[in-house]
């Protein structure tokens, strides 16, 4: 019997002392510009794994073959719920960007619509579009339509007739948002490159292709011709001080909020947005997001905003309106499902390994209410000076909305880190690895031969012993993780103070959204570190449970964020943009943003547009509110 599975094996002893074997080393990373900065990390084993792209629980690793990849995340799916879009009219930058014509939307009685970068019908889902496996579809004769083996010759012929350079064709299911309760729309998706001359031709071609499907008895499938740039989503970057709207944004935003009905508004901001490869070619754009359930007429709202822009002589500024996801970046297994076109899809579960079972809780780890199915990110460690004893006491910080509505014990929410969700994901991964090894043909062949008493080649038996030894090690790991779960060793502490969604005047001179909770760790949980040294231009960095280490650029223009109550009052949030890269995602709420020198800039509370636009609470507002709520006079970032 393997020594790890013997009756004398005690997982609790392993868990108690595992952290004693963590020598430190320094890792030098470089970003896409070639600039380098040090990043410190611990080694718990000799095995090397990439910290960012694997577990949020820091599977303590050595050098990644290409560290640059850890700093950028390519967005392969589109942004959240666009409504009808128009391209920027012209740029107001000092460098003249290419001027493009205004393309309006045309909708006919048959349900076919023509938009910028897309045309089709009769039942297209709202942009953004998420791709799913083709759903079960019933043909006109009652039979089940299967897309396998379907001939696309008619589609290609129609595309050639209308001078459309078809890139790819596929049957897929479409959703505007990865909601497991929404049935995907069966869609024939045709990829092509949109040009100015495409207007009109795409719409007629989509109609003809749809009628061709009907002639073949298939009348329950929509048709779309789409430029894949639309699926990638627009790039978002900060406005520049040289943009005409930059010094006027405060007055423009105030005028919009007082002259336009804000019912259904989710956020109102100003950024450079476009489908170009460079931020220089993207126009300053008023970016308005709406609640998903909003059913207002958007054209009236857009015209009202344009009237305000004309009043300020800002005709070069564009307007974009979209439906958006919920602002809080809290991960929940109950809300989202998996779709094809997300390289790092929302449903992807991070996990822990046995090396993490006794690691100190540190920034970027997951945190949740006790045994909850939704979680966020542990922001880091602060120290509060006890006003009575004068002793500096360590406390953890994260977002309070992670525990909103959770059952509290004597008013104190019990907190887990890692979350139970991550622990269970680690167990499942080990179980899947065990199952895969046991299904190997060699294993089954040798074990069957042993059972039958047949002779086995020495080479085969040697390979079998190696695999069997590895399976025994995996079984031991599974036992350790199960003990860790069953003993609830992941319990972290209790939230002893919090402030959630409170609106009041802050030191940043605007009404700001406040969302924080302080966690006092249990006596048996080790206290981690905030050590993080980043030097890379004027960027802000964070380590989140979902997306790991990412960076974005601070936008000097704040965004108005609206609550979902009847009064629809707004608060002003600081924002970070990632151009086309994902800065944060669901599960990253609570992560702290740092400057290149390691100073804390604020805490991530949420965002929109597939993580390309992130909201955070300024550190000054955060500290002032913590002082007011806790009574502490002095607060500092925990030092090593």
XYZ file of C-alpha atoms in Angstrom:
640
model
C 0.000 0.000 0.000
C 1.229 3.466 -0.787
C 2.581 5.213 2.311
C 0.196 8.131 1.827
C -2.852 5.919 2.052
C -1.808 3.861 5.066
C -3.818 3.913 8.269
C -1.105 5.971 9.994
C -1.408 8.809 7.491
C -2.747 11.987 9.130
C -3.874 14.703 6.699
C -4.296 17.252 9.499
C -0.591 17.037 10.301
C 0.241 17.738 6.680
C -2.105 20.723 6.598
C -0.741 22.156 9.852
C 2.923 22.138 8.852
C 2.873 22.413 5.065
C 3.567 26.157 5.049
C 6.968 25.711 6.693
C 8.495 24.770 3.331
C 8.041 27.994 1.362
C 11.366 29.631 0.438
C 11.039 32.987 -1.312
C 12.514 34.049 -4.627
C 12.238 37.036 -6.946
C 10.646 36.804 -10.378
C 11.276 39.383 -13.093
C 8.374 39.954 -15.483
C 8.059 42.145 -18.541
C 4.969 43.572 -20.153
C 4.170 44.036 -23.824
C 6.210 47.264 -23.963
C 9.372 45.533 -22.812
C 9.430 47.286 -19.425
C 10.350 45.025 -16.518
C 9.336 44.877 -12.902
C 9.976 42.466 -10.026
C 7.262 40.272 -8.616
C 7.778 38.193 -5.480
C 6.335 34.789 -4.985
C 6.818 31.733 -2.768
C 7.780 28.213 -3.792
C 6.001 25.388 -2.002
C 7.170 22.521 -4.210
C 9.671 21.911 -6.947
C 6.924 21.789 -9.540
C 6.546 24.819 -11.790
C 3.204 26.258 -12.795
C 2.092 29.654 -13.946
C 0.459 31.503 -11.087
C -1.785 33.737 -13.110
C -3.284 31.359 -15.631
C -3.757 28.467 -13.202
C -5.191 28.683 -9.700
C -6.066 31.886 -7.891
C -4.690 30.143 -4.893
C -1.186 30.643 -6.155
C 0.040 27.183 -7.141
C 3.407 28.728 -6.222
C 5.323 28.577 -9.475
C 8.555 29.399 -11.203
C 9.116 31.164 -14.485
C 6.454 30.961 -17.185
C 7.913 30.347 -20.658
C 6.374 33.616 -21.806
C 5.705 35.947 -18.826
C 4.286 38.623 -21.104
C 1.189 36.512 -21.636
C 0.369 36.848 -17.947
C -0.247 40.546 -18.384
C -2.672 40.519 -21.276
C -5.919 38.686 -21.812
C -7.305 38.607 -25.328
C -11.054 39.130 -25.366
C -12.389 36.536 -27.762
C -16.034 37.249 -27.092
C -18.069 40.374 -27.399
C -19.056 42.969 -24.855
C -22.201 42.931 -22.801
C -25.525 43.585 -24.452
C -25.004 46.292 -27.030
C -28.211 47.717 -28.500
C -28.009 49.427 -31.903
C -24.643 50.943 -32.611
C -23.167 53.582 -34.831
C -19.498 54.003 -35.658
C -17.737 57.184 -34.522
C -18.518 60.083 -36.820
C -15.065 61.617 -36.709
C -12.228 61.957 -34.288
C -11.515 65.081 -32.292
C -7.923 64.152 -31.591
C -4.931 66.169 -32.655
C -4.086 63.393 -35.090
C -6.720 63.222 -37.774
C -8.293 59.774 -37.657
C -9.919 58.343 -40.776
C -13.390 59.775 -41.174
C -16.159 57.239 -41.590
C -19.744 57.707 -42.672
C -22.613 57.517 -40.282
C -24.377 54.206 -40.694
C -27.899 54.106 -39.359
C -30.082 51.134 -38.552
C -32.708 49.956 -40.967
C -35.449 47.651 -39.779
C -38.158 46.187 -41.981
C -41.499 44.608 -41.240
C -40.081 41.122 -41.798
C -37.745 41.457 -38.808
C -34.532 41.888 -40.796
C -32.204 44.611 -39.564
C -29.025 46.257 -40.844
C -26.539 47.586 -38.309
C -22.924 48.607 -38.222
C -20.922 45.392 -38.851
C -24.009 43.151 -38.906
C -27.169 42.421 -40.915
C -29.754 39.672 -40.741
C -32.982 38.421 -39.238
C -35.714 37.667 -38.554
C -34.846 37.051 -34.893
C -31.347 38.253 -34.083
C -30.320 38.455 -30.453
C -29.093 41.738 -29.070
C -25.401 42.435 -29.333
C -23.183 41.204 -27.828
C -23.580 37.736 -29.184
C -22.358 34.657 -27.369
C -21.943 31.433 -29.324
C -23.294 28.102 -28.095
C -23.644 24.631 -29.575
C -26.447 24.545 -32.119
C -29.705 23.923 -30.198
C -32.271 21.296 -31.075
C -34.328 22.729 -33.929
C -37.528 21.407 -35.460
C -37.952 21.539 -39.236
C -41.247 22.343 -40.930
C -42.126 18.658 -41.354
C -41.732 18.052 -37.629
C -38.370 16.311 -37.878
C -35.344 17.416 -35.909
C -32.966 19.481 -38.035
C -29.310 18.567 -37.737
C -26.676 20.969 -38.990
C -24.170 18.178 -39.600
C -23.542 17.576 -43.263
C -25.607 20.565 -44.370
C -24.387 21.836 -47.720
C -23.397 25.513 -47.772
C -23.107 25.757 -51.561
C -26.307 27.811 -51.811
C -25.026 30.190 -49.131
C -21.706 30.673 -50.913
C -23.467 31.218 -54.249
C -25.704 33.907 -52.749
C -22.686 35.540 -51.126
C -20.893 35.612 -54.463
C -23.978 37.081 -56.147
C -23.993 39.998 -53.687
C -20.200 40.388 -53.833
C -19.674 39.313 -50.220
C -16.329 37.742 -49.363
C -17.491 35.005 -47.006
C -14.822 33.993 -44.493
C -16.639 31.241 -42.600
C -20.108 29.726 -42.150
C -21.464 27.901 -39.108
C -24.685 26.859 -37.399
C -24.609 28.065 -33.801
C -26.864 29.086 -30.948
C -26.859 32.769 -30.011
C -27.469 34.463 -26.680
C -27.010 38.106 -25.834
C -25.720 37.106 -22.415
C -24.565 33.807 -20.825
C -27.731 33.176 -18.827
C -28.508 29.507 -18.266
C -32.249 30.205 -18.258
C -32.272 31.670 -21.776
C -32.629 29.333 -24.764
C -30.077 30.049 -27.540
C -31.473 31.348 -30.835
C -30.678 28.894 -33.688
C -28.614 30.976 -36.111
C -26.772 30.512 -39.375
C -23.755 32.772 -38.817
C -21.778 33.987 -41.841
C -18.504 35.779 -41.213
C -17.406 38.498 -43.635
C -15.501 41.784 -43.712
C -17.717 44.877 -43.534
C -16.982 47.763 -45.864
C -18.809 50.990 -46.624
C -20.164 49.408 -49.794
C -21.610 46.536 -47.729
C -24.590 48.652 -46.744
C -27.718 47.242 -48.346
C -25.991 44.239 -49.909
C -25.625 42.364 -46.625
C -29.277 42.895 -45.764
C -30.552 41.590 -49.097
C -28.143 38.656 -49.049
C -29.291 37.672 -45.547
C -32.917 37.722 -46.703
C -32.127 35.565 -49.727
C -30.203 33.042 -47.635
C -33.082 32.875 -45.165
C -35.567 32.200 -47.975
C -33.232 29.501 -49.293
C -33.373 27.800 -45.910
C -37.160 28.047 -45.942
C -37.308 26.383 -49.343
C -35.441 23.474 -47.786
C -38.030 23.199 -45.006
C -35.966 25.062 -42.410
C -37.888 28.097 -41.199
C -36.932 28.295 -37.518
C -33.362 29.508 -37.999
C -32.212 33.126 -38.134
C -29.490 34.329 -40.481
C -26.738 36.816 -39.663
C -23.883 38.190 -41.726
C -21.402 39.603 -39.249
C -17.962 41.137 -39.191
C -15.992 39.289 -36.513
C -14.746 42.614 -35.174
C -18.215 42.989 -33.722
C -17.792 39.739 -31.827
C -14.473 40.918 -30.439
C -16.191 44.002 -29.103
C -15.053 47.624 -29.237
C -11.845 48.792 -27.638
C -12.195 51.157 -24.684
C -9.480 53.548 -23.567
C -9.381 56.758 -21.515
C -10.114 60.136 -23.018
C -7.111 62.418 -23.298
C -6.766 65.847 -21.681
C -6.407 67.236 -25.213
C -9.870 65.967 -26.213
C -12.390 68.783 -26.451
C -14.790 67.089 -24.039
C -12.202 66.406 -21.328
C -12.375 69.736 -19.436
C -16.141 69.955 -20.058
C -17.148 66.453 -18.966
C -18.408 67.486 -15.530
C -20.741 70.111 -16.987
C -21.807 67.865 -19.886
C -22.642 64.962 -17.582
C -24.604 67.210 -15.229
C -26.601 68.626 -18.148
C -27.409 65.128 -19.443
C -28.528 63.948 -16.008
C -30.839 66.928 -15.564
C -32.269 67.126 -19.089
C -32.685 63.440 -20.026
C -34.960 60.915 -18.331
C -32.519 58.549 -16.587
C -34.994 55.710 -16.039
C -33.249 52.414 -16.706
C -29.771 53.963 -16.774
C -26.972 51.785 -15.389
C -23.960 54.006 -15.989
C -22.937 57.123 -17.899
C -19.319 57.766 -18.783
C -17.011 59.112 -21.453
C -14.221 57.103 -23.075
C -12.491 56.585 -26.397
C -14.420 53.724 -28.003
C -14.132 52.111 -31.411
C -13.242 49.062 -33.471
C -9.851 50.357 -34.558
C -6.506 48.812 -33.664
C -5.203 52.015 -32.085
C -6.716 54.185 -29.369
C -5.631 57.211 -31.403
C -8.204 56.294 -34.047
C -11.064 55.790 -31.573
C -13.340 58.760 -30.976
C -14.386 60.181 -27.599
C -17.770 58.632 -26.923
C -20.542 59.145 -24.388
C -21.059 55.588 -23.170
C -24.481 54.869 -21.666
C -25.390 51.442 -20.303
C -28.923 50.319 -19.486
C -30.361 47.617 -17.273
C -31.015 44.364 -19.118
C -34.759 44.584 -18.479
C -35.027 48.142 -19.774
C -37.566 48.464 -22.611
C -37.282 52.176 -23.337
C -37.001 53.709 -26.793
C -33.272 54.339 -27.049
C -33.394 56.697 -30.048
C -35.090 59.388 -27.971
C -32.414 59.084 -25.288
C -29.612 59.196 -27.854
C -31.065 62.325 -29.455
C -31.352 63.994 -26.052
C -27.663 63.347 -25.368
C -26.721 64.653 -28.803
C -28.692 67.829 -28.142
C -26.546 68.384 -25.044
C -23.367 67.746 -27.044
C -24.487 70.248 -29.680
C -25.140 72.793 -26.938
C -21.503 72.440 -25.842
C -20.314 72.444 -29.482
C -19.072 68.848 -29.219
C -20.424 67.469 -32.479
C -17.365 65.224 -32.889
C -18.259 63.197 -29.794
C -20.212 60.012 -30.500
C -22.912 58.288 -28.412
C -23.112 54.558 -27.689
C -25.965 52.900 -25.776
C -25.907 49.313 -24.553
C -27.606 46.966 -22.190
C -25.138 45.761 -19.633
C -24.463 43.090 -17.044
C -24.902 43.708 -13.303
C -22.204 46.012 -11.991
C -20.917 43.986 -8.967
C -18.135 41.588 -10.000
C -19.312 38.776 -7.739
C -18.939 35.253 -9.123
C -21.935 32.933 -8.734
C -22.459 29.430 -10.089
C -26.198 30.050 -10.224
C -26.245 32.797 -12.863
C -24.025 31.936 -15.766
C -23.424 29.104 -18.151
C -20.618 28.175 -20.509
C -20.439 29.432 -24.067
C -18.095 28.646 -26.920
C -16.468 31.955 -27.639
C -14.997 32.722 -24.233
C -11.378 31.662 -23.964
C -11.613 32.112 -20.194
C -15.352 31.606 -19.848
C -17.332 32.810 -16.867
C -18.151 29.270 -15.813
C -14.492 28.274 -15.571
C -13.777 27.207 -11.975
C -10.501 28.057 -10.281
C -9.226 25.426 -7.876
C -6.775 24.801 -5.065
C -4.177 22.075 -4.707
C -2.734 20.407 -1.611
C 0.089 22.960 -1.711
C -2.449 25.679 -0.909
C -4.149 24.008 2.043
C -2.114 25.883 4.642
C -0.885 28.870 2.679
C -1.465 32.257 4.323
C -4.385 34.182 2.886
C -3.019 36.832 0.572
C -4.196 39.319 -2.038
C -5.903 37.698 -5.008
C -7.277 34.719 -3.071
C -10.985 33.976 -3.252
C -13.243 34.939 -0.366
C -16.902 34.209 0.310
C -19.563 33.994 2.967
C -19.343 30.632 4.737
C -20.178 27.798 2.305
C -21.639 30.251 -0.214
C -21.842 29.513 -3.948
C -20.720 33.035 -4.882
C -17.440 34.679 -4.090
C -15.049 37.485 -4.844
C -11.429 38.441 -4.193
C -9.501 39.062 -0.989
C -8.086 42.553 -1.471
C -5.201 42.464 0.980
C -4.158 43.215 4.543
C -4.605 46.469 6.438
C -3.625 47.330 9.982
C -5.860 49.359 12.295
C -4.388 51.029 15.350
C -6.442 50.095 18.397
C -7.412 53.459 19.940
C -7.305 51.923 23.432
C -4.179 49.764 23.444
C -2.268 51.461 20.648
C -1.559 48.060 19.099
C -1.683 47.670 15.311
C -4.163 44.873 14.528
C -4.171 43.091 11.129
C -7.487 42.894 9.258
C -8.356 41.757 5.754
C -10.380 43.842 3.319
C -12.809 42.882 0.555
C -16.205 43.952 -0.822
C -19.225 43.914 1.485
C -21.683 43.020 -1.282
C -20.207 39.500 -1.259
C -21.997 38.919 2.048
C -25.152 40.957 1.465
C -28.246 39.026 2.534
C -26.199 36.185 4.029
C -27.207 34.725 7.393
C -24.955 36.164 10.068
C -24.028 34.657 13.425
C -24.588 37.266 16.129
C -24.379 39.937 13.465
C -20.964 38.746 12.239
C -20.728 37.054 8.859
C -18.469 33.994 8.867
C -15.961 34.199 6.012
C -14.186 31.503 3.988
C -10.891 31.777 2.130
C -10.466 29.867 -0.083
C -14.114 29.589 -0.974
C -15.844 26.223 -0.757
C -16.415 26.489 -4.513
C -12.658 26.524 -5.153
C -12.027 23.657 -2.736
C -14.623 21.497 -4.467
C -13.169 22.421 -7.863
C -9.769 21.191 -6.682
C -11.258 17.870 -5.600
C -13.063 17.465 -8.910
C -9.887 18.114 -10.872
C -8.019 15.408 -8.960
C -10.934 13.002 -9.430
C -10.956 13.673 -13.168
C -7.203 13.057 -13.357
C -7.608 9.745 -11.521
C -10.432 8.711 -13.834
C -8.419 9.580 -16.957
C -5.431 7.518 -15.811
C -7.572 4.515 -14.948
C -9.144 4.598 -18.408
C -5.776 4.278 -20.161
C -5.663 1.225 -22.426
C -2.367 0.089 -20.891
C -3.797 0.118 -17.369
C -6.902 -1.805 -18.357
C -4.862 -4.312 -20.396
C -2.353 -5.059 -17.614
C -4.969 -5.309 -14.867
C -7.119 -7.630 -16.970
C -4.067 -9.776 -17.711
C -3.238 -9.953 -13.997
C -6.816 -10.971 -13.222
C -6.703 -13.706 -15.883
C -3.252 -14.911 -14.859
C -1.774 -14.113 -18.271
C 1.859 -13.266 -18.850
C 2.737 -9.567 -19.062
C 5.709 -8.080 -20.850
C 8.216 -6.519 -18.408
C 8.108 -3.219 -20.309
C 4.312 -3.036 -20.012
C 4.401 -3.895 -16.325
C 7.041 -1.224 -15.724
C 4.862 1.413 -17.367
C 1.856 0.149 -15.423
C 3.734 0.506 -12.113
C 4.651 4.121 -12.922
C 1.067 5.035 -13.766
C -0.213 3.136 -10.728
C 2.204 5.041 -8.494
C 0.976 8.333 -9.926
C -2.652 7.310 -9.363
C -1.793 6.454 -5.740
C -0.312 9.930 -5.310
C -3.469 11.471 -6.768
C -5.604 9.403 -4.400
C -3.543 10.750 -1.505
C -4.033 14.313 -2.735
C -7.761 13.698 -2.989
C -7.813 12.428 0.602
C -6.015 15.543 1.814
C -8.372 17.886 -0.028
C -11.441 16.004 1.198
C -10.180 16.247 4.783
C -9.539 19.960 4.235
C -13.122 20.357 3.003
C -14.819 18.134 5.610
C -12.966 19.774 8.508
C -13.857 23.212 7.083
C -10.233 24.257 7.395
C -10.969 26.855 4.730
C -12.886 28.938 7.292
C -11.056 32.252 7.484
C -12.646 34.478 10.098
C -15.522 36.887 10.609
C -16.454 40.226 9.079
C -16.510 42.584 12.042
C -17.203 45.843 10.202
C -18.628 46.804 6.816
C -20.267 49.582 4.808
C -22.308 48.759 1.717
C -23.768 51.013 -1.007
C -23.895 54.015 1.287
C -24.168 57.383 -0.434
C -22.510 60.429 1.073
C -20.093 63.202 0.186
C -16.496 61.986 0.146
C -13.073 63.563 0.159
C -12.936 63.126 -3.611
C -15.724 65.756 -3.714
C -18.309 63.549 -5.355
C -20.942 61.192 -4.036
C -19.132 57.869 -4.172
C -20.170 54.237 -3.984
C -18.898 52.612 -0.789
C -18.584 48.833 -0.608
C -16.113 47.336 1.874
C -15.881 44.752 4.628
C -13.102 44.118 7.162
C -12.348 40.535 8.167
C -10.663 39.560 11.442
C -8.869 36.239 10.850
C -9.280 33.259 13.151
C -6.428 32.529 15.519
C -5.276 29.473 13.568
C -5.086 31.168 10.162
C -1.748 32.579 9.062
C -1.609 36.213 7.967
C -0.332 36.838 4.465
C 1.487 39.711 2.826
C 0.755 42.670 0.545
C 4.200 42.607 -1.035
C 3.753 43.644 -4.647
C 6.246 45.801 -6.506
C 5.095 46.926 -9.935
C 6.837 49.491 -12.117
C 5.278 49.932 -15.530
C 4.206 53.391 -16.678
C 0.995 55.084 -15.613
C -0.993 51.911 -15.137
C -2.880 50.301 -12.288
C -2.509 46.637 -11.413
C -4.503 44.089 -9.486
C -4.485 40.396 -8.612
C -8.008 38.982 -8.733
C -9.432 35.569 -8.031
C -10.794 35.249 -11.586
C -8.384 37.003 -13.928
C -5.204 36.965 -11.850
C -2.658 39.704 -12.485
C -3.946 42.297 -14.957
C -3.412 45.961 -15.610
C -5.391 48.836 -17.026
C -5.185 52.581 -17.518
C -6.854 55.030 -15.177
C -9.434 57.299 -16.817
C -9.462 60.805 -15.385
C -13.164 61.195 -16.254
C -15.422 59.582 -13.664
C -18.497 57.547 -14.552
C -21.950 58.026 -13.054
C -23.357 54.702 -11.808
C -27.062 54.398 -11.030
C -28.691 52.195 -8.415
C -31.678 50.014 -9.232
C -34.041 51.638 -6.780
C -36.982 53.827 -7.702
C -35.109 57.050 -7.022
C -32.462 55.998 -9.599
C -29.833 58.131 -7.852
C -26.309 58.183 -9.209
C -22.885 57.886 -7.629
C -19.567 58.731 -9.255
C -17.006 55.985 -9.738
C -13.370 56.043 -10.760
C -12.729 53.881 -13.822
C -9.963 51.835 -15.393
C -9.999 50.803 -19.041
C -8.193 47.931 -20.702
C -8.512 48.807 -24.416
C -9.316 45.284 -25.696
C -7.866 43.436 -22.706
C -9.865 42.160 -19.764
C -8.938 44.018 -16.583
C -11.391 42.230 -14.271
C -14.346 39.882 -14.368
C -16.931 38.227 -12.141
C -15.113 36.999 -9.021
C -12.611 39.891 -8.882
C -14.683 42.210 -6.668
C -12.644 43.185 -3.618
C -9.239 43.188 -5.334
C -7.026 46.187 -4.623
C -5.540 48.242 -7.441
C -1.893 49.262 -7.075
C 0.250 51.853 -8.790
C 3.573 50.982 -10.397
C 5.341 51.819 -7.105
C 3.067 49.626 -5.002
C 0.799 52.330 -3.604
C -2.849 51.335 -3.226
C -5.110 53.280 -5.602
C -8.471 51.766 -4.616
C -10.619 48.639 -4.517
C -12.427 46.960 -7.417
C -16.194 46.931 -6.923
C -17.493 46.051 -10.382
C -17.568 47.100 -13.991
C -19.095 46.512 -17.379
C -18.288 45.643 -20.989
C -16.725 42.218 -20.468
C -14.193 43.502 -17.984
C -12.752 46.154 -20.308
C -14.183 48.912 -18.116
C -13.763 48.520 -14.351
C -15.068 50.643 -11.477
C -13.164 51.140 -8.243
C -13.543 53.054 -4.995
C -10.761 55.576 -4.415
C -8.462 54.691 -1.504
C -9.088 58.082 0.134
C -12.829 57.433 0.246
C -12.221 53.898 1.467
C -9.939 54.928 4.330
C -12.135 57.844 5.410
C -15.186 55.602 5.602
C -13.364 52.836 7.498
C -12.213 55.400 10.055
C -15.734 56.735 10.459
C -17.368 53.307 10.833
C -14.732 51.580 13.018
C -13.591 54.560 15.073
C -9.962 53.845 14.201
C -7.794 56.942 13.887
C -4.879 55.381 12.044
C -4.918 52.907 9.152
C -2.013 51.592 7.141
C -1.257 48.914 4.594
C 0.239 45.935 6.380
C 4.014 45.879 6.052
C 6.201 42.774 5.928
